[in-house]
């Protein structure tokens, strides 16, 4: 069944690309278009309403909320006008552990420890506030273990991607994915979070899924190319 779903996923994505006239050659593939179109197709019809409702409940119950990681109050909150129609996928980058005062083995251990990760979220927010932002820059963050952390949350304008914030949701994979890919657990968490946002009607059913190597890190971007989307466990 997983193999069949994977074949259907790729077939539908390829069909959409052909229908929309996207380039499809070995030497000149528009990978940003591939990511956008395939994710749009996959996320728009992945779950029934009943299944999405149950999924949303599970996602919300498991999510680490702002008060749990002791987020500071934002300087101001700007609401999204309508439903967000763009998802900006990012990583927190090579300076993540340095911001939290961690390095080497201590950094690796922290990424697998929930209490340590809460402290890291607090440090990331403090760094963003020091840079003049109103709050932590992302709407949501996802740890290597698949735990989702609430940043600004749904319906709030982030400060993650210049010129793209007003109608988008910024989701960051925690860590540096320049050389290594994110875990399967974190990819599945991302898929579930997006599906939940669509079920709650705060995220468009026909979203654009936007990323590039500078935003995600090279390894994550190359993984998206290889999988024509996310390498989730039901493909």
PDB file of C-alpha atoms in Angstrom:
ATOM      1  CA  UNK A   1       0.000   0.000   0.000  1.00  0.00           C
ATOM      2  CA  UNK A   2       2.820   2.439   0.811  1.00  0.00           C
ATOM      3  CA  UNK A   3       4.519   1.672  -2.485  1.00  0.00           C
ATOM      4  CA  UNK A   4       1.225   2.238  -4.307  1.00  0.00           C
ATOM      5  CA  UNK A   5       0.670   5.542  -2.503  1.00  0.00           C
ATOM      6  CA  UNK A   6       4.174   6.607  -3.416  1.00  0.00           C
ATOM      7  CA  UNK A   7       3.647   5.749  -7.084  1.00  0.00           C
ATOM      8  CA  UNK A   8       0.336   7.637  -7.115  1.00  0.00           C
ATOM      9  CA  UNK A   9       1.950  10.624  -5.407  1.00  0.00           C
ATOM     10  CA  UNK A  10       4.758  10.886  -7.963  1.00  0.00           C
ATOM     11  CA  UNK A  11       2.390  10.243 -10.892  1.00  0.00           C
ATOM     12  CA  UNK A  12      -0.012  12.973  -9.805  1.00  0.00           C
ATOM     13  CA  UNK A  13       2.825  15.407  -9.215  1.00  0.00           C
ATOM     14  CA  UNK A  14       4.365  14.697 -12.613  1.00  0.00           C
ATOM     15  CA  UNK A  15       0.959  15.071 -14.313  1.00  0.00           C
ATOM     16  CA  UNK A  16       0.427  18.443 -12.683  1.00  0.00           C
ATOM     17  CA  UNK A  17       3.834  19.597 -13.791  1.00  0.00           C
ATOM     18  CA  UNK A  18       3.140  18.609 -17.369  1.00  0.00           C
ATOM     19  CA  UNK A  19      -0.298  20.222 -17.305  1.00  0.00           C
ATOM     20  CA  UNK A  20       1.126  23.471 -15.991  1.00  0.00           C
ATOM     21  CA  UNK A  21       3.939  23.531 -18.519  1.00  0.00           C
ATOM     22  CA  UNK A  22       6.857  23.201 -16.121  1.00  0.00           C
ATOM     23  CA  UNK A  23      10.270  22.258 -17.489  1.00  0.00           C
ATOM     24  CA  UNK A  24      11.027  18.549 -17.075  1.00  0.00           C
ATOM     25  CA  UNK A  25      14.434  17.560 -18.350  1.00  0.00           C
ATOM     26  CA  UNK A  26      17.471  16.026 -16.688  1.00  0.00           C
ATOM     27  CA  UNK A  27      19.511  19.183 -17.092  1.00  0.00           C
ATOM     28  CA  UNK A  28      16.854  21.807 -16.398  1.00  0.00           C
ATOM     29  CA  UNK A  29      14.293  20.779 -13.784  1.00  0.00           C
ATOM     30  CA  UNK A  30      12.598  23.643 -11.949  1.00  0.00           C
ATOM     31  CA  UNK A  31      12.913  22.068  -8.536  1.00  0.00           C
ATOM     32  CA  UNK A  32      11.147  24.895  -6.703  1.00  0.00           C
ATOM     33  CA  UNK A  33       8.121  24.249  -8.935  1.00  0.00           C
ATOM     34  CA  UNK A  34       8.354  20.515  -8.273  1.00  0.00           C
ATOM     35  CA  UNK A  35       8.264  21.101  -4.514  1.00  0.00           C
ATOM     36  CA  UNK A  36       5.336  23.506  -4.780  1.00  0.00           C
ATOM     37  CA  UNK A  37       3.150  21.466  -7.126  1.00  0.00           C
ATOM     38  CA  UNK A  38       3.718  18.046  -5.581  1.00  0.00           C
ATOM     39  CA  UNK A  39       3.195  19.318  -2.033  1.00  0.00           C
ATOM     40  CA  UNK A  40       0.016  21.101  -3.123  1.00  0.00           C
ATOM     41  CA  UNK A  41      -1.341  17.903  -4.707  1.00  0.00           C
ATOM     42  CA  UNK A  42      -0.343  15.693  -1.783  1.00  0.00           C
ATOM     43  CA  UNK A  43      -1.590  17.913   1.018  1.00  0.00           C
ATOM     44  CA  UNK A  44      -4.863  18.858  -0.660  1.00  0.00           C
ATOM     45  CA  UNK A  45      -6.261  15.335  -0.803  1.00  0.00           C
ATOM     46  CA  UNK A  46      -4.300  13.312   1.698  1.00  0.00           C
ATOM     47  CA  UNK A  47      -6.907  12.919   4.432  1.00  0.00           C
ATOM     48  CA  UNK A  48     -10.654  12.661   4.821  1.00  0.00           C
ATOM     49  CA  UNK A  49     -12.295  15.260   7.090  1.00  0.00           C
ATOM     50  CA  UNK A  50     -12.779  12.659   9.817  1.00  0.00           C
ATOM     51  CA  UNK A  51      -9.175  11.531   9.710  1.00  0.00           C
ATOM     52  CA  UNK A  52      -7.907  15.112   9.598  1.00  0.00           C
ATOM     53  CA  UNK A  53     -10.003  16.011  12.647  1.00  0.00           C
ATOM     54  CA  UNK A  54      -8.446  13.170  14.622  1.00  0.00           C
ATOM     55  CA  UNK A  55      -5.005  14.045  13.301  1.00  0.00           C
ATOM     56  CA  UNK A  56      -5.438  17.676  14.388  1.00  0.00           C
ATOM     57  CA  UNK A  57      -6.361  16.639  17.887  1.00  0.00           C
ATOM     58  CA  UNK A  58      -3.240  14.474  18.121  1.00  0.00           C
ATOM     59  CA  UNK A  59      -1.015  17.243  16.747  1.00  0.00           C
ATOM     60  CA  UNK A  60      -2.422  19.851  19.138  1.00  0.00           C
ATOM     61  CA  UNK A  61      -2.143  17.555  22.161  1.00  0.00           C
ATOM     62  CA  UNK A  62       1.480  16.689  21.405  1.00  0.00           C
ATOM     63  CA  UNK A  63       2.596  20.229  20.519  1.00  0.00           C
ATOM     64  CA  UNK A  64       4.802  22.107  22.999  1.00  0.00           C
ATOM     65  CA  UNK A  65       2.944  25.388  23.481  1.00  0.00           C
ATOM     66  CA  UNK A  66       4.511  28.794  24.081  1.00  0.00           C
ATOM     67  CA  UNK A  67       3.830  28.776  27.798  1.00  0.00           C
ATOM     68  CA  UNK A  68       5.500  25.384  28.144  1.00  0.00           C
ATOM     69  CA  UNK A  69       8.820  26.631  26.765  1.00  0.00           C
ATOM     70  CA  UNK A  70       8.361  29.894  28.675  1.00  0.00           C
ATOM     71  CA  UNK A  71       8.154  32.229  25.713  1.00  0.00           C
ATOM     72  CA  UNK A  72       8.370  35.944  26.446  1.00  0.00           C
ATOM     73  CA  UNK A  73       5.397  38.094  25.518  1.00  0.00           C
ATOM     74  CA  UNK A  74       5.646  39.389  21.929  1.00  0.00           C
ATOM     75  CA  UNK A  75       6.194  43.105  21.412  1.00  0.00           C
ATOM     76  CA  UNK A  76       3.243  43.158  19.031  1.00  0.00           C
ATOM     77  CA  UNK A  77       1.027  40.673  17.191  1.00  0.00           C
ATOM     78  CA  UNK A  78      -0.078  41.161  13.592  1.00  0.00           C
ATOM     79  CA  UNK A  79      -2.866  38.878  12.406  1.00  0.00           C
ATOM     80  CA  UNK A  80      -2.814  37.284   8.950  1.00  0.00           C
ATOM     81  CA  UNK A  81      -5.479  38.826   6.737  1.00  0.00           C
ATOM     82  CA  UNK A  82      -7.454  35.777   5.630  1.00  0.00           C
ATOM     83  CA  UNK A  83      -6.029  32.286   5.152  1.00  0.00           C
ATOM     84  CA  UNK A  84      -2.300  31.736   4.647  1.00  0.00           C
ATOM     85  CA  UNK A  85      -1.594  30.407   1.164  1.00  0.00           C
ATOM     86  CA  UNK A  86       2.161  29.895   1.331  1.00  0.00           C
ATOM     87  CA  UNK A  87       4.378  27.725   3.530  1.00  0.00           C
ATOM     88  CA  UNK A  88       7.985  28.820   3.885  1.00  0.00           C
ATOM     89  CA  UNK A  89      10.170  25.888   4.963  1.00  0.00           C
ATOM     90  CA  UNK A  90      13.406  26.856   6.708  1.00  0.00           C
ATOM     91  CA  UNK A  91      16.030  25.511   9.076  1.00  0.00           C
ATOM     92  CA  UNK A  92      17.334  27.324  12.151  1.00  0.00           C
ATOM     93  CA  UNK A  93      20.819  26.959  10.685  1.00  0.00           C
ATOM     94  CA  UNK A  94      24.437  26.369  11.678  1.00  0.00           C
ATOM     95  CA  UNK A  95      24.344  28.908  14.506  1.00  0.00           C
ATOM     96  CA  UNK A  96      21.488  27.164  16.342  1.00  0.00           C
ATOM     97  CA  UNK A  97      23.471  25.531  19.123  1.00  0.00           C
ATOM     98  CA  UNK A  98      25.817  28.491  19.526  1.00  0.00           C
ATOM     99  CA  UNK A  99      22.798  30.684  20.234  1.00  0.00           C
ATOM    100  CA  UNK A 100      21.852  28.231  22.983  1.00  0.00           C
ATOM    101  CA  UNK A 101      25.390  28.176  24.385  1.00  0.00           C
ATOM    102  CA  UNK A 102      25.939  24.595  23.237  1.00  0.00           C
ATOM    103  CA  UNK A 103      28.515  22.823  21.103  1.00  0.00           C
ATOM    104  CA  UNK A 104      29.569  19.363  19.956  1.00  0.00           C
ATOM    105  CA  UNK A 105      28.230  16.448  21.984  1.00  0.00           C
ATOM    106  CA  UNK A 106      26.214  18.719  24.285  1.00  0.00           C
ATOM    107  CA  UNK A 107      24.399  20.075  21.258  1.00  0.00           C
ATOM    108  CA  UNK A 108      23.565  16.573  19.986  1.00  0.00           C
ATOM    109  CA  UNK A 109      22.263  15.544  23.415  1.00  0.00           C
ATOM    110  CA  UNK A 110      20.155  18.673  23.688  1.00  0.00           C
ATOM    111  CA  UNK A 111      18.419  17.894  20.395  1.00  0.00           C
ATOM    112  CA  UNK A 112      17.081  14.683  21.964  1.00  0.00           C
ATOM    113  CA  UNK A 113      16.073  16.148  25.332  1.00  0.00           C
ATOM    114  CA  UNK A 114      12.735  17.940  25.617  1.00  0.00           C
ATOM    115  CA  UNK A 115      13.667  20.136  28.571  1.00  0.00           C
ATOM    116  CA  UNK A 116      16.915  21.202  26.922  1.00  0.00           C
ATOM    117  CA  UNK A 117      15.046  21.957  23.708  1.00  0.00           C
ATOM    118  CA  UNK A 118      12.651  24.225  25.591  1.00  0.00           C
ATOM    119  CA  UNK A 119      15.668  26.193  26.794  1.00  0.00           C
ATOM    120  CA  UNK A 120      16.962  26.346  23.234  1.00  0.00           C
ATOM    121  CA  UNK A 121      13.622  27.783  22.050  1.00  0.00           C
ATOM    122  CA  UNK A 122      13.872  30.458  24.741  1.00  0.00           C
ATOM    123  CA  UNK A 123      17.382  31.311  23.528  1.00  0.00           C
ATOM    124  CA  UNK A 124      16.263  31.479  19.897  1.00  0.00           C
ATOM    125  CA  UNK A 125      13.452  33.847  20.833  1.00  0.00           C
ATOM    126  CA  UNK A 126      15.791  36.041  22.894  1.00  0.00           C
ATOM    127  CA  UNK A 127      18.173  36.216  19.935  1.00  0.00           C
ATOM    128  CA  UNK A 128      15.351  37.263  17.601  1.00  0.00           C
ATOM    129  CA  UNK A 129      14.191  39.922  20.064  1.00  0.00           C
ATOM    130  CA  UNK A 130      17.768  41.218  20.304  1.00  0.00           C
ATOM    131  CA  UNK A 131      17.776  41.550  16.509  1.00  0.00           C
ATOM    132  CA  UNK A 132      14.726  43.812  16.733  1.00  0.00           C
ATOM    133  CA  UNK A 133      11.999  41.301  15.894  1.00  0.00           C
ATOM    134  CA  UNK A 134       8.677  41.296  17.721  1.00  0.00           C
ATOM    135  CA  UNK A 135       8.859  37.647  18.775  1.00  0.00           C
ATOM    136  CA  UNK A 136      10.512  34.399  17.742  1.00  0.00           C
ATOM    137  CA  UNK A 137      10.525  34.688  13.963  1.00  0.00           C
ATOM    138  CA  UNK A 138       8.803  31.401  13.041  1.00  0.00           C
ATOM    139  CA  UNK A 139       5.206  30.257  13.343  1.00  0.00           C
ATOM    140  CA  UNK A 140       6.266  26.733  14.281  1.00  0.00           C
ATOM    141  CA  UNK A 141       9.485  24.794  14.840  1.00  0.00           C
ATOM    142  CA  UNK A 142      10.069  21.035  14.628  1.00  0.00           C
ATOM    143  CA  UNK A 143      12.739  19.115  16.521  1.00  0.00           C
ATOM    144  CA  UNK A 144      14.710  16.096  15.243  1.00  0.00           C
ATOM    145  CA  UNK A 145      12.514  13.808  17.369  1.00  0.00           C
ATOM    146  CA  UNK A 146       9.373  15.047  15.623  1.00  0.00           C
ATOM    147  CA  UNK A 147       8.196  17.275  18.477  1.00  0.00           C
ATOM    148  CA  UNK A 148       6.416  20.411  17.237  1.00  0.00           C
ATOM    149  CA  UNK A 149       6.968  23.672  19.107  1.00  0.00           C
ATOM    150  CA  UNK A 150       4.531  26.556  18.857  1.00  0.00           C
ATOM    151  CA  UNK A 151       6.235  29.764  17.767  1.00  0.00           C
ATOM    152  CA  UNK A 152       3.877  32.561  16.759  1.00  0.00           C
ATOM    153  CA  UNK A 153       1.241  29.972  15.920  1.00  0.00           C
ATOM    154  CA  UNK A 154      -1.494  29.938  13.293  1.00  0.00           C
ATOM    155  CA  UNK A 155      -2.961  33.170  11.986  1.00  0.00           C
ATOM    156  CA  UNK A 156      -0.067  35.369  13.102  1.00  0.00           C
ATOM    157  CA  UNK A 157       2.333  37.096  10.712  1.00  0.00           C
ATOM    158  CA  UNK A 158       5.905  35.887  11.216  1.00  0.00           C
ATOM    159  CA  UNK A 159       9.255  37.540  10.465  1.00  0.00           C
ATOM    160  CA  UNK A 160      11.000  34.628   8.793  1.00  0.00           C
ATOM    161  CA  UNK A 161      11.241  35.487   5.065  1.00  0.00           C
ATOM    162  CA  UNK A 162      11.621  39.052   3.836  1.00  0.00           C
ATOM    163  CA  UNK A 163       8.776  40.052   1.546  1.00  0.00           C
ATOM    164  CA  UNK A 164       6.877  36.777   2.117  1.00  0.00           C
ATOM    165  CA  UNK A 165       5.532  37.086   5.652  1.00  0.00           C
ATOM    166  CA  UNK A 166       2.054  38.558   5.286  1.00  0.00           C
ATOM    167  CA  UNK A 167       0.257  35.550   3.741  1.00  0.00           C
ATOM    168  CA  UNK A 168       2.564  32.718   4.731  1.00  0.00           C
ATOM    169  CA  UNK A 169       3.394  30.329   7.548  1.00  0.00           C
ATOM    170  CA  UNK A 170       7.061  29.972   8.472  1.00  0.00           C
ATOM    171  CA  UNK A 171       8.055  26.517   9.718  1.00  0.00           C
ATOM    172  CA  UNK A 172      11.627  25.802  10.796  1.00  0.00           C
ATOM    173  CA  UNK A 173      13.347  22.470  11.212  1.00  0.00           C
ATOM    174  CA  UNK A 174      15.526  22.890  14.293  1.00  0.00           C
ATOM    175  CA  UNK A 175      19.188  22.364  13.461  1.00  0.00           C
ATOM    176  CA  UNK A 176      21.623  22.731  10.589  1.00  0.00           C
ATOM    177  CA  UNK A 177      20.679  20.824   7.439  1.00  0.00           C
ATOM    178  CA  UNK A 178      23.492  22.036   5.259  1.00  0.00           C
ATOM    179  CA  UNK A 179      25.177  18.613   5.326  1.00  0.00           C
ATOM    180  CA  UNK A 180      22.633  16.264   6.917  1.00  0.00           C
ATOM    181  CA  UNK A 181      18.960  15.573   6.208  1.00  0.00           C
ATOM    182  CA  UNK A 182      16.190  15.951   8.794  1.00  0.00           C
ATOM    183  CA  UNK A 183      14.889  12.845  10.510  1.00  0.00           C
ATOM    184  CA  UNK A 184      11.899  10.903   9.241  1.00  0.00           C
ATOM    185  CA  UNK A 185      10.100  11.795  12.484  1.00  0.00           C
ATOM    186  CA  UNK A 186      10.481  15.519  11.823  1.00  0.00           C
ATOM    187  CA  UNK A 187       9.308  15.161   8.218  1.00  0.00           C
ATOM    188  CA  UNK A 188       6.190  13.282   9.290  1.00  0.00           C
ATOM    189  CA  UNK A 189       5.536  15.915  11.962  1.00  0.00           C
ATOM    190  CA  UNK A 190       5.721  18.607   9.269  1.00  0.00           C
ATOM    191  CA  UNK A 191       3.271  16.736   7.041  1.00  0.00           C
ATOM    192  CA  UNK A 192       0.833  16.308   9.934  1.00  0.00           C
ATOM    193  CA  UNK A 193       1.142  19.951  11.006  1.00  0.00           C
ATOM    194  CA  UNK A 194       0.314  21.192   7.509  1.00  0.00           C
ATOM    195  CA  UNK A 195      -2.638  18.843   7.170  1.00  0.00           C
ATOM    196  CA  UNK A 196      -3.909  20.022  10.544  1.00  0.00           C
ATOM    197  CA  UNK A 197      -3.650  23.664   9.451  1.00  0.00           C
ATOM    198  CA  UNK A 198      -5.730  22.869   6.405  1.00  0.00           C
ATOM    199  CA  UNK A 199      -8.329  21.027   8.475  1.00  0.00           C
ATOM    200  CA  UNK A 200      -8.598  24.054  10.780  1.00  0.00           C
ATOM    201  CA  UNK A 201      -8.972  26.276   7.694  1.00  0.00           C
ATOM    202  CA  UNK A 202      -6.095  28.556   8.650  1.00  0.00           C
ATOM    203  CA  UNK A 203      -3.992  27.214   5.795  1.00  0.00           C
ATOM    204  CA  UNK A 204      -5.158  27.063   2.186  1.00  0.00           C
ATOM    205  CA  UNK A 205      -6.003  23.699   0.641  1.00  0.00           C
ATOM    206  CA  UNK A 206      -3.993  24.774  -2.401  1.00  0.00           C
ATOM    207  CA  UNK A 207      -0.868  26.049  -0.660  1.00  0.00           C
ATOM    208  CA  UNK A 208       2.420  26.847  -2.296  1.00  0.00           C
ATOM    209  CA  UNK A 209       5.274  25.049  -0.541  1.00  0.00           C
ATOM    210  CA  UNK A 210       8.322  27.281  -0.989  1.00  0.00           C
ATOM    211  CA  UNK A 211      11.964  26.680  -0.194  1.00  0.00           C
ATOM    212  CA  UNK A 212      15.487  27.023  -1.572  1.00  0.00           C
ATOM    213  CA  UNK A 213      18.981  25.925  -0.449  1.00  0.00           C
ATOM    214  CA  UNK A 214      19.618  29.121   1.528  1.00  0.00           C
ATOM    215  CA  UNK A 215      16.395  28.707   3.481  1.00  0.00           C
ATOM    216  CA  UNK A 216      16.553  24.990   4.238  1.00  0.00           C
ATOM    217  CA  UNK A 217      20.208  24.123   4.000  1.00  0.00           C
ATOM    218  CA  UNK A 218      21.588  22.247   1.015  1.00  0.00           C
ATOM    219  CA  UNK A 219      21.026  18.700   2.322  1.00  0.00           C
ATOM    220  CA  UNK A 220      17.342  19.267   3.089  1.00  0.00           C
ATOM    221  CA  UNK A 221      16.801  20.968  -0.244  1.00  0.00           C
ATOM    222  CA  UNK A 222      18.496  18.083  -2.083  1.00  0.00           C
ATOM    223  CA  UNK A 223      16.298  15.639  -0.164  1.00  0.00           C
ATOM    224  CA  UNK A 224      13.179  17.477  -1.314  1.00  0.00           C
ATOM    225  CA  UNK A 225      14.459  17.178  -4.887  1.00  0.00           C
ATOM    226  CA  UNK A 226      15.120  13.475  -4.484  1.00  0.00           C
ATOM    227  CA  UNK A 227      11.706  12.710  -3.002  1.00  0.00           C
ATOM    228  CA  UNK A 228       9.714  15.229  -5.081  1.00  0.00           C
ATOM    229  CA  UNK A 229       8.480  16.486  -1.709  1.00  0.00           C
ATOM    230  CA  UNK A 230       8.935  15.036   1.782  1.00  0.00           C
ATOM    231  CA  UNK A 231      10.326  11.531   2.353  1.00  0.00           C
ATOM    232  CA  UNK A 232       7.491  10.581   4.698  1.00  0.00           C
ATOM    233  CA  UNK A 233       6.717   7.095   5.982  1.00  0.00           C
ATOM    234  CA  UNK A 234       3.650   6.476   3.821  1.00  0.00           C
ATOM    235  CA  UNK A 235       5.452   6.615   0.486  1.00  0.00           C
TER     236      UNK A 235
END
